Amino acid sequence: MCGILAIIGKGKEEALVQQLSKRMSHRGPDESDIHVTECGHILSHERLSIVDLHTGKQPIQGTSTAWMVHNGEIYNHIALRETVLKHHAFRTTSDSEVIVHLYEEFGYDFCHYLDGMFAFVVVDGDDFIAGRDPLGIKPLYYGIDERGRYYFASEMKSIADQCKTFSTFPPGHYYTTKTGFVKYYKPEWEEQSKAVEELDYAAIRTTLTESVRKRLMADVPFGVLLSGGLDSSLTSSIAKRLLGDSKTLHSFSIGLDENAPDLVAARKVAEVLGTEHHEVYFSVEEGIKNIEKLIWHLETYDVTSIRASTPMFFMSKKITDLGIKMVLSGEGADEIFGGYLYFRNAPSADDFQKETIERVQKLFTADLLRADKSTMAHGLEARVPFLDKEFLELAMKIKPEEKQPK
């Protein structure tokens, strides 16, 4: 959705902060803005407009002195407006605005109300709270400079040369100076002993369908990433069924040439589903030529992440060239269901379950980092239905014997 930068502490030049924020302008090519609070704190925002194209500009002010910036999507924002926030007066129809109102209503303890992917900072006077979604779908980094000012940003490149120390903001946590880091996301599935539920195909179908439905929330053209594998084929099929024949669903796949295995498989799936299918080709030479640029966007030298991000980086450029701003992607399914080949080597069902939990918890260090930064390098938002909170609670608590490869 965007890039955010917040600096808590006085004395930073507004012009410099604008320059720092513009290092992430690829994340928000549609518009940008900056706000300096009465206490001298600064919030900056680079916007990719997907929901509420006309009034959703950030930073957004609450009903009083609180201001906020947010990166991501809040899928239950309408439900929140109609229930716990029904007596609040809203300035926009943006999904993001509910965050500052939840802060006004509940103080620090509100992140569990949010259903979506998010990284945010709310500033109210000299008080502030920063938070990140349960699994770290949206990136967030924090740091402190030599004068004790706090920095929060969607990408390291905006704060690395400003801070004496900086690090990754942990998923599923919020932070305030009064509380330190607080883990608000405490799902039952993180306990290995809770994986005792019987396999229920109907519940899986219903919950995954609802997860996809939520993620079709958009006021702009969108599509699906389709590799031809089971994960992306499932989410693409559900999306097509929900949209019906009245709306075109664009699907995208990529490979070195038209005979690449993924392209052949995706072509067959797209034909069955009736999507408007697009194939993208790239060469090894193009990949090598763009490595430095890709590393700059990814902010990692991890070889696996760079290799896996290369096709996604090229495909994202082609997608946004067509005017599409959002896609569904299949990240998380292999970790949840033990889909990688090495899972068959698990010595026992308990070991299998332990590995799936650890892999899901660490998604933000690899696959989710790749999915966000290689797409947002071109102003494209990726949404991941398999990592819906309700779906995770269902799928991760299935008895491991039902999922472990035989």
Tab-separated table of N, CA and C in Angstrom, residues 82-194:
chain	number	residue	atom	x	y	z
A	82	GLU	N	-18.770	0.189	12.177
A	82	GLU	CA	-20.186	-0.033	12.493
A	82	GLU	C	-20.410	-0.599	13.890
A	83	THR	N	-19.332	-0.962	14.588
A	83	THR	CA	-19.480	-1.574	15.919
A	83	THR	C	-18.743	-0.759	16.974
A	84	VAL	N	-17.514	-1.131	17.288
A	84	VAL	CA	-16.804	-0.508	18.410
A	84	VAL	C	-16.476	0.963	18.159
A	85	LEU	N	-16.514	1.404	16.902
A	85	LEU	CA	-16.203	2.799	16.583
A	85	LEU	C	-17.409	3.555	16.034
A	86	LYS	N	-18.598	3.046	16.290
A	86	LYS	CA	-19.788	3.616	15.654
A	86	LYS	C	-20.098	5.049	16.100
A	87	HIS	N	-19.575	5.450	17.249
A	87	HIS	CA	-19.834	6.817	17.711
A	87	HIS	C	-18.712	7.788	17.335
A	88	HIS	N	-17.728	7.317	16.557
A	88	HIS	CA	-16.628	8.181	16.132
A	88	HIS	C	-16.965	8.883	14.825
A	89	ALA	N	-16.467	10.089	14.671
A	89	ALA	CA	-16.632	10.839	13.426
A	89	ALA	C	-15.375	10.662	12.580
A	90	PHE	N	-15.554	10.132	11.370
A	90	PHE	CA	-14.415	9.837	10.495
A	90	PHE	C	-14.227	10.942	9.461
A	91	ARG	N	-12.955	11.167	9.117
A	91	ARG	CA	-12.614	12.183	8.119
A	91	ARG	C	-12.552	11.600	6.704
A	92	THR	N	-12.338	10.286	6.596
A	92	THR	CA	-12.165	9.647	5.295
A	92	THR	C	-12.968	8.351	5.267
A	93	THR	N	-12.947	7.685	4.105
A	93	THR	CA	-13.506	6.334	4.009
A	93	THR	C	-12.382	5.304	3.917
A	94	SER	N	-11.168	5.724	4.191
A	94	SER	CA	-9.998	4.849	4.123
A	94	SER	C	-10.037	3.781	5.208
A	95	ASP	N	-9.596	2.579	4.853
A	95	ASP	CA	-9.492	1.508	5.847
A	95	ASP	C	-8.480	1.864	6.937
A	96	SER	N	-7.481	2.678	6.589
A	96	SER	CA	-6.410	3.005	7.536
A	96	SER	C	-6.904	3.816	8.731
A	97	GLU	N	-7.908	4.640	8.532
A	97	GLU	CA	-8.297	5.590	9.579
A	97	GLU	C	-8.781	4.918	10.852
A	98	VAL	N	-9.282	3.689	10.746
A	98	VAL	CA	-9.785	3.029	11.961
A	98	VAL	C	-8.684	2.856	13.004
A	99	ILE	N	-7.428	2.807	12.574
A	99	ILE	CA	-6.323	2.583	13.521
A	99	ILE	C	-6.232	3.710	14.531
A	100	VAL	N	-6.257	4.952	14.077
A	100	VAL	CA	-6.127	6.074	15.003
A	100	VAL	C	-7.363	6.169	15.914
A	101	HIS	N	-8.518	5.784	15.398
A	101	HIS	CA	-9.729	5.808	16.225
A	101	HIS	C	-9.715	4.678	17.258
A	102	LEU	N	-9.177	3.530	16.903
A	102	LEU	CA	-9.042	2.451	17.886
A	102	LEU	C	-8.102	2.876	19.011
A	103	TYR	N	-7.049	3.592	18.666
A	103	TYR	CA	-6.144	4.124	19.698
A	103	TYR	C	-6.906	5.084	20.618
A	104	GLU	N	-7.707	5.969	20.036
A	104	GLU	CA	-8.467	6.919	20.847
A	104	GLU	C	-9.476	6.213	21.745
A	105	GLU	N	-9.999	5.097	21.268
A	105	GLU	CA	-11.028	4.362	22.011
A	105	GLU	C	-10.436	3.467	23.096
A	106	PHE	N	-9.324	2.788	22.794
A	106	PHE	CA	-8.831	1.744	23.694
A	106	PHE	C	-7.416	1.982	24.224
A	107	GLY	N	-6.766	3.070	23.828
A	107	GLY	CA	-5.382	3.247	24.252
A	107	GLY	C	-4.470	2.311	23.467
A	108	TYR	N	-3.509	1.716	24.161
A	108	TYR	CA	-2.540	0.862	23.472
A	108	TYR	C	-3.108	-0.501	23.067
A	109	ASP	N	-4.112	-0.959	23.771
A	109	ASP	CA	-4.572	-2.348	23.628
A	109	ASP	C	-5.655	-2.469	22.548
A	110	PHE	N	-5.257	-2.412	21.282
A	110	PHE	CA	-6.264	-2.497	20.223
A	110	PHE	C	-5.839	-3.322	19.007
A	111	CYS	N	-4.591	-3.730	18.927
A	111	CYS	CA	-4.114	-4.400	17.712
A	111	CYS	C	-4.883	-5.681	17.394
A	112	HIS	N	-5.394	-6.348	18.440
A	112	HIS	CA	-6.118	-7.595	18.210
A	112	HIS	C	-7.444	-7.361	17.483
A	113	TYR	N	-7.920	-6.120	17.442
A	113	TYR	CA	-9.145	-5.820	16.700
A	113	TYR	C	-8.909	-5.808	15.184
A	114	LEU	N	-7.670	-5.643	14.768
A	114	LEU	CA	-7.368	-5.446	13.355
A	114	LEU	C	-7.252	-6.773	12.621
A	115	ASP	N	-7.973	-6.884	11.522
A	115	ASP	CA	-7.877	-8.056	10.648
A	115	ASP	C	-7.280	-7.580	9.329
A	116	GLY	N	-6.010	-7.891	9.129
A	116	GLY	CA	-5.377	-7.437	7.900
A	116	GLY	C	-3.870	-7.528	7.979
A	117	MET	N	-3.208	-6.773	7.129
A	117	MET	CA	-1.750	-6.675	7.147
A	117	MET	C	-1.423	-5.208	7.392
A	118	PHE	N	-0.493	-4.952	8.320
A	118	PHE	CA	-0.304	-3.553	8.703
A	118	PHE	C	1.031	-3.312	9.390
A	119	ALA	N	1.504	-2.096	9.203
A	119	ALA	CA	2.584	-1.517	9.997
A	119	ALA	C	2.175	-0.063	10.195
A	120	PHE	N	2.152	0.410	11.431
A	120	PHE	CA	1.621	1.751	11.686
A	120	PHE	C	2.373	2.432	12.816
A	121	VAL	N	2.237	3.757	12.850
A	121	VAL	CA	2.686	4.566	13.981
A	121	VAL	C	1.597	5.594	14.257
A	122	VAL	N	1.176	5.673	15.516
A	122	VAL	CA	0.235	6.691	15.979
A	122	VAL	C	0.971	7.594	16.956
A	123	VAL	N	0.869	8.902	16.751
A	123	VAL	CA	1.513	9.884	17.634
A	123	VAL	C	0.430	10.777	18.234
A	124	ASP	N	0.487	10.954	19.551
A	124	ASP	CA	-0.490	11.784	20.254
A	124	ASP	C	0.267	12.604	21.303
A	125	GLY	N	0.523	13.877	20.984
A	125	GLY	CA	1.379	14.678	21.856
A	125	GLY	C	2.791	14.114	21.822
A	126	ASP	N	3.334	13.785	22.994
A	126	ASP	CA	4.647	13.138	23.067
A	126	ASP	C	4.525	11.623	23.240
A	127	ASP	N	3.314	11.122	23.229
A	127	ASP	CA	3.078	9.687	23.342
A	127	ASP	C	2.984	9.084	21.939
A	128	PHE	N	3.359	7.819	21.817
A	128	PHE	CA	3.228	7.160	20.520
A	128	PHE	C	3.129	5.654	20.696
A	129	ILE	N	2.603	4.994	19.676
A	129	ILE	CA	2.572	3.539	19.603
A	129	ILE	C	2.859	3.127	18.168
A	130	ALA	N	3.705	2.109	18.021
A	130	ALA	CA	3.990	1.517	16.714
A	130	ALA	C	3.603	0.044	16.777
A	131	GLY	N	3.106	-0.493	15.666
A	131	GLY	CA	2.690	-1.886	15.670
A	131	GLY	C	2.853	-2.537	14.304
A	132	ARG	N	2.931	-3.863	14.326
A	132	ARG	CA	3.100	-4.636	13.090
A	132	ARG	C	2.156	-5.830	13.105
A	133	ASP	N	1.699	-6.232	11.934
A	133	ASP	CA	0.712	-7.311	11.837
A	133	ASP	C	1.257	-8.633	12.384
A	134	PRO	N	0.372	-9.591	12.652
A	134	PRO	CA	0.760	-10.817	13.361
A	134	PRO	C	1.932	-11.593	12.768
A	135	LEU	N	2.037	-11.665	11.441
A	135	LEU	CA	3.086	-12.475	10.827
A	135	LEU	C	4.168	-11.654	10.138
A	136	GLY	N	4.012	-10.338	10.115
A	136	GLY	CA	5.014	-9.515	9.457
A	136	GLY	C	4.871	-9.489	7.950
A	137	ILE	N	3.628	-9.509	7.461
A	137	ILE	CA	3.395	-9.417	6.022
A	137	ILE	C	3.904	-8.073	5.509
A	138	LYS	N	3.646	-7.034	6.290
A	138	LYS	CA	4.152	-5.704	5.943
A	138	LYS	C	5.438	-5.430	6.730
A	139	PRO	N	6.470	-4.916	6.067
A	139	PRO	CA	7.751	-4.696	6.745
A	139	PRO	C	7.719	-3.465	7.652
A	140	LEU	N	8.528	-3.510	8.698
A	140	LEU	CA	8.692	-2.350	9.572
A	140	LEU	C	10.039	-2.464	10.275
A	141	TYR	N	10.767	-1.349	10.305
A	141	TYR	CA	12.068	-1.286	10.965
A	141	TYR	C	12.051	-0.125	11.955
A	142	TYR	N	12.875	-0.244	12.988
A	142	TYR	CA	12.947	0.828	13.984
A	142	TYR	C	14.403	1.077	14.356
A	143	GLY	N	14.682	2.297	14.795
A	143	GLY	CA	16.038	2.634	15.203
A	143	GLY	C	16.049	3.825	16.132
A	144	ILE	N	17.230	4.126	16.684
A	144	ILE	CA	17.420	5.259	17.587
A	144	ILE	C	18.681	5.996	17.158
A	145	ASP	N	18.605	7.333	17.113
A	145	ASP	CA	19.797	8.101	16.723
A	145	ASP	C	20.573	8.568	17.946
A	146	GLU	N	21.632	9.338	17.713
A	146	GLU	CA	22.531	9.743	18.797
A	146	GLU	C	21.867	10.693	19.786
A	147	ARG	N	20.732	11.294	19.390
A	147	ARG	CA	20.011	12.200	20.295
A	147	ARG	C	18.822	11.517	20.968
A	148	GLY	N	18.673	10.206	20.746
A	148	GLY	CA	17.601	9.460	21.384
A	148	GLY	C	16.273	9.514	20.666
A	149	ARG	N	16.257	10.033	19.442
A	149	ARG	CA	15.013	10.055	18.662
A	149	ARG	C	14.712	8.662	18.123
A	150	TYR	N	13.429	8.325	18.114
A	150	TYR	CA	12.980	7.041	17.575
A	150	TYR	C	12.626	7.182	16.100
A	151	TYR	N	12.999	6.166	15.315
A	151	TYR	CA	12.691	6.131	13.888
A	151	TYR	C	11.923	4.846	13.578
A	152	PHE	N	10.909	4.967	12.726
A	152	PHE	CA	10.173	3.804	12.237
A	152	PHE	C	9.996	3.966	10.722
A	153	ALA	N	10.252	2.910	9.968
A	153	ALA	CA	10.169	3.018	8.513
A	153	ALA	C	9.853	1.673	7.875
A	154	SER	N	9.247	1.735	6.696
A	154	SER	CA	8.904	0.526	5.948
A	154	SER	C	10.128	-0.151	5.352
A	155	GLU	N	11.192	0.624	5.106
A	155	GLU	CA	12.414	0.056	4.564
A	155	GLU	C	13.616	0.647	5.283
A	156	MET	N	14.658	-0.169	5.410
A	156	MET	CA	15.858	0.251	6.140
A	156	MET	C	16.545	1.443	5.500
A	157	LYS	N	16.459	1.526	4.184
A	157	LYS	CA	17.211	2.555	3.456
A	157	LYS	C	16.847	3.971	3.880
A	158	SER	N	15.680	4.142	4.514
A	158	SER	CA	15.261	5.478	4.942
A	158	SER	C	15.832	5.879	6.296
A	159	ILE	N	16.357	4.917	7.055
A	159	ILE	CA	16.809	5.246	8.408
A	159	ILE	C	18.220	4.761	8.726
A	160	ALA	N	18.793	3.902	7.886
A	160	ALA	CA	20.064	3.250	8.218
A	160	ALA	C	21.179	4.242	8.499
A	161	ASP	N	21.274	5.327	7.724
A	161	ASP	CA	22.356	6.293	7.923
A	161	ASP	C	21.991	7.400	8.917
A	162	GLN	N	20.825	7.263	9.544
A	162	GLN	CA	20.387	8.248	10.533
A	162	GLN	C	20.488	7.714	11.960
A	163	CYS	N	20.531	6.412	12.101
A	163	CYS	CA	20.448	5.783	13.427
A	163	CYS	C	21.777	5.155	13.836
A	164	LYS	N	22.038	5.181	15.129
A	164	LYS	CA	23.227	4.493	15.631
A	164	LYS	C	22.947	2.996	15.783
A	165	THR	N	21.689	2.646	15.992
A	165	THR	CA	21.265	1.240	16.015
A	165	THR	C	19.908	1.142	15.334
A	166	PHE	N	19.681	0.069	14.605
A	166	PHE	CA	18.355	-0.172	14.029
A	166	PHE	C	18.163	-1.671	13.842
A	167	SER	N	16.898	-2.084	13.776
A	167	SER	CA	16.596	-3.508	13.699
A	167	SER	C	15.210	-3.723	13.098
A	168	THR	N	14.869	-4.987	12.895
A	168	THR	CA	13.540	-5.358	12.410
A	168	THR	C	12.530	-5.289	13.552
A	169	PHE	N	11.401	-4.663	13.295
A	169	PHE	CA	10.320	-4.618	14.285
A	169	PHE	C	9.657	-5.999	14.308
A	170	PRO	N	9.527	-6.635	15.468
A	170	PRO	CA	8.997	-8.000	15.516
A	170	PRO	C	7.514	-8.079	15.153
A	171	PRO	N	7.132	-9.035	14.319
A	171	PRO	CA	5.710	-9.215	13.988
A	171	PRO	C	4.890	-9.559	15.230
A	172	GLY	N	3.617	-9.220	15.169
A	172	GLY	CA	2.725	-9.571	16.263
A	172	GLY	C	2.967	-8.799	17.538
A	173	HIS	N	3.678	-7.669	17.462
A	173	HIS	CA	3.994	-6.856	18.628
A	173	HIS	C	3.579	-5.402	18.396
A	174	TYR	N	3.397	-4.683	19.495
A	174	TYR	CA	3.368	-3.223	19.431
A	174	TYR	C	4.422	-2.693	20.389
A	175	TYR	N	4.768	-1.429	20.219
A	175	TYR	CA	5.808	-0.830	21.052
A	175	TYR	C	5.388	0.551	21.520
A	176	THR	N	5.591	0.824	22.791
A	176	THR	CA	5.498	2.173	23.355
A	176	THR	C	6.668	2.334	24.321
A	177	THR	N	7.023	3.567	24.629
A	177	THR	CA	8.127	3.779	25.571
A	177	THR	C	7.739	3.359	26.987
A	178	LYS	N	6.443	3.340	27.270
A	178	LYS	CA	5.980	2.972	28.613
A	178	LYS	C	5.962	1.460	28.819
A	179	THR	N	5.686	0.708	27.745
A	179	THR	CA	5.524	-0.741	27.867
A	179	THR	C	6.681	-1.538	27.279
A	180	GLY	N	7.473	-0.904	26.405
A	180	GLY	CA	8.423	-1.684	25.627
A	180	GLY	C	7.666	-2.493	24.587
A	181	PHE	N	8.283	-3.541	24.063
A	181	PHE	CA	7.604	-4.407	23.101
A	181	PHE	C	6.600	-5.301	23.808
A	182	VAL	N	5.380	-5.346	23.298
A	182	VAL	CA	4.316	-6.185	23.850
A	182	VAL	C	3.823	-7.126	22.753
A	183	LYS	N	3.844	-8.419	23.041
A	183	LYS	CA	3.335	-9.406	22.085
A	183	LYS	C	1.822	-9.493	22.242
A	184	TYR	N	1.092	-8.960	21.262
A	184	TYR	CA	-0.368	-8.989	21.335
A	184	TYR	C	-0.943	-10.203	20.623
A	185	TYR	N	-0.193	-10.791	19.701
A	185	TYR	CA	-0.693	-11.933	18.924
A	185	TYR	C	-0.212	-13.220	19.579
A	186	LYS	N	-1.143	-13.922	20.227
A	186	LYS	CA	-0.815	-15.148	20.955
A	186	LYS	C	-1.774	-16.270	20.535
A	187	PRO	N	-1.658	-16.741	19.309
A	187	PRO	CA	-2.587	-17.756	18.816
A	187	PRO	C	-2.340	-19.115	19.455
A	188	GLU	N	-3.392	-19.900	19.546
A	188	GLU	CA	-3.256	-21.242	20.110
A	188	GLU	C	-2.337	-22.118	19.271
A	189	TRP	N	-2.310	-21.885	17.959
A	189	TRP	CA	-1.539	-22.784	17.091
A	189	TRP	C	-0.042	-22.728	17.354
A	190	GLU	N	0.433	-21.694	18.053
A	190	GLU	CA	1.861	-21.638	18.369
A	190	GLU	C	2.250	-22.690	19.406
A	191	GLU	N	1.260	-23.258	20.088
A	191	GLU	CA	1.531	-24.344	21.037
A	191	GLU	C	1.384	-25.671	20.296
A	192	GLN	N	2.455	-26.425	20.255
A	192	GLN	CA	2.484	-27.681	19.516
A	192	GLN	C	1.399	-28.644	19.970
A	193	SER	N	1.082	-28.614	21.252
A	193	SER	CA	0.110	-29.558	21.823
A	193	SER	C	-1.320	-29.291	21.365
A	194	LYS	N	-1.565	-28.115	20.748
A	194	LYS	CA	-2.924	-27.761	20.329
A	194	LYS	C	-3.297	-28.369	18.977
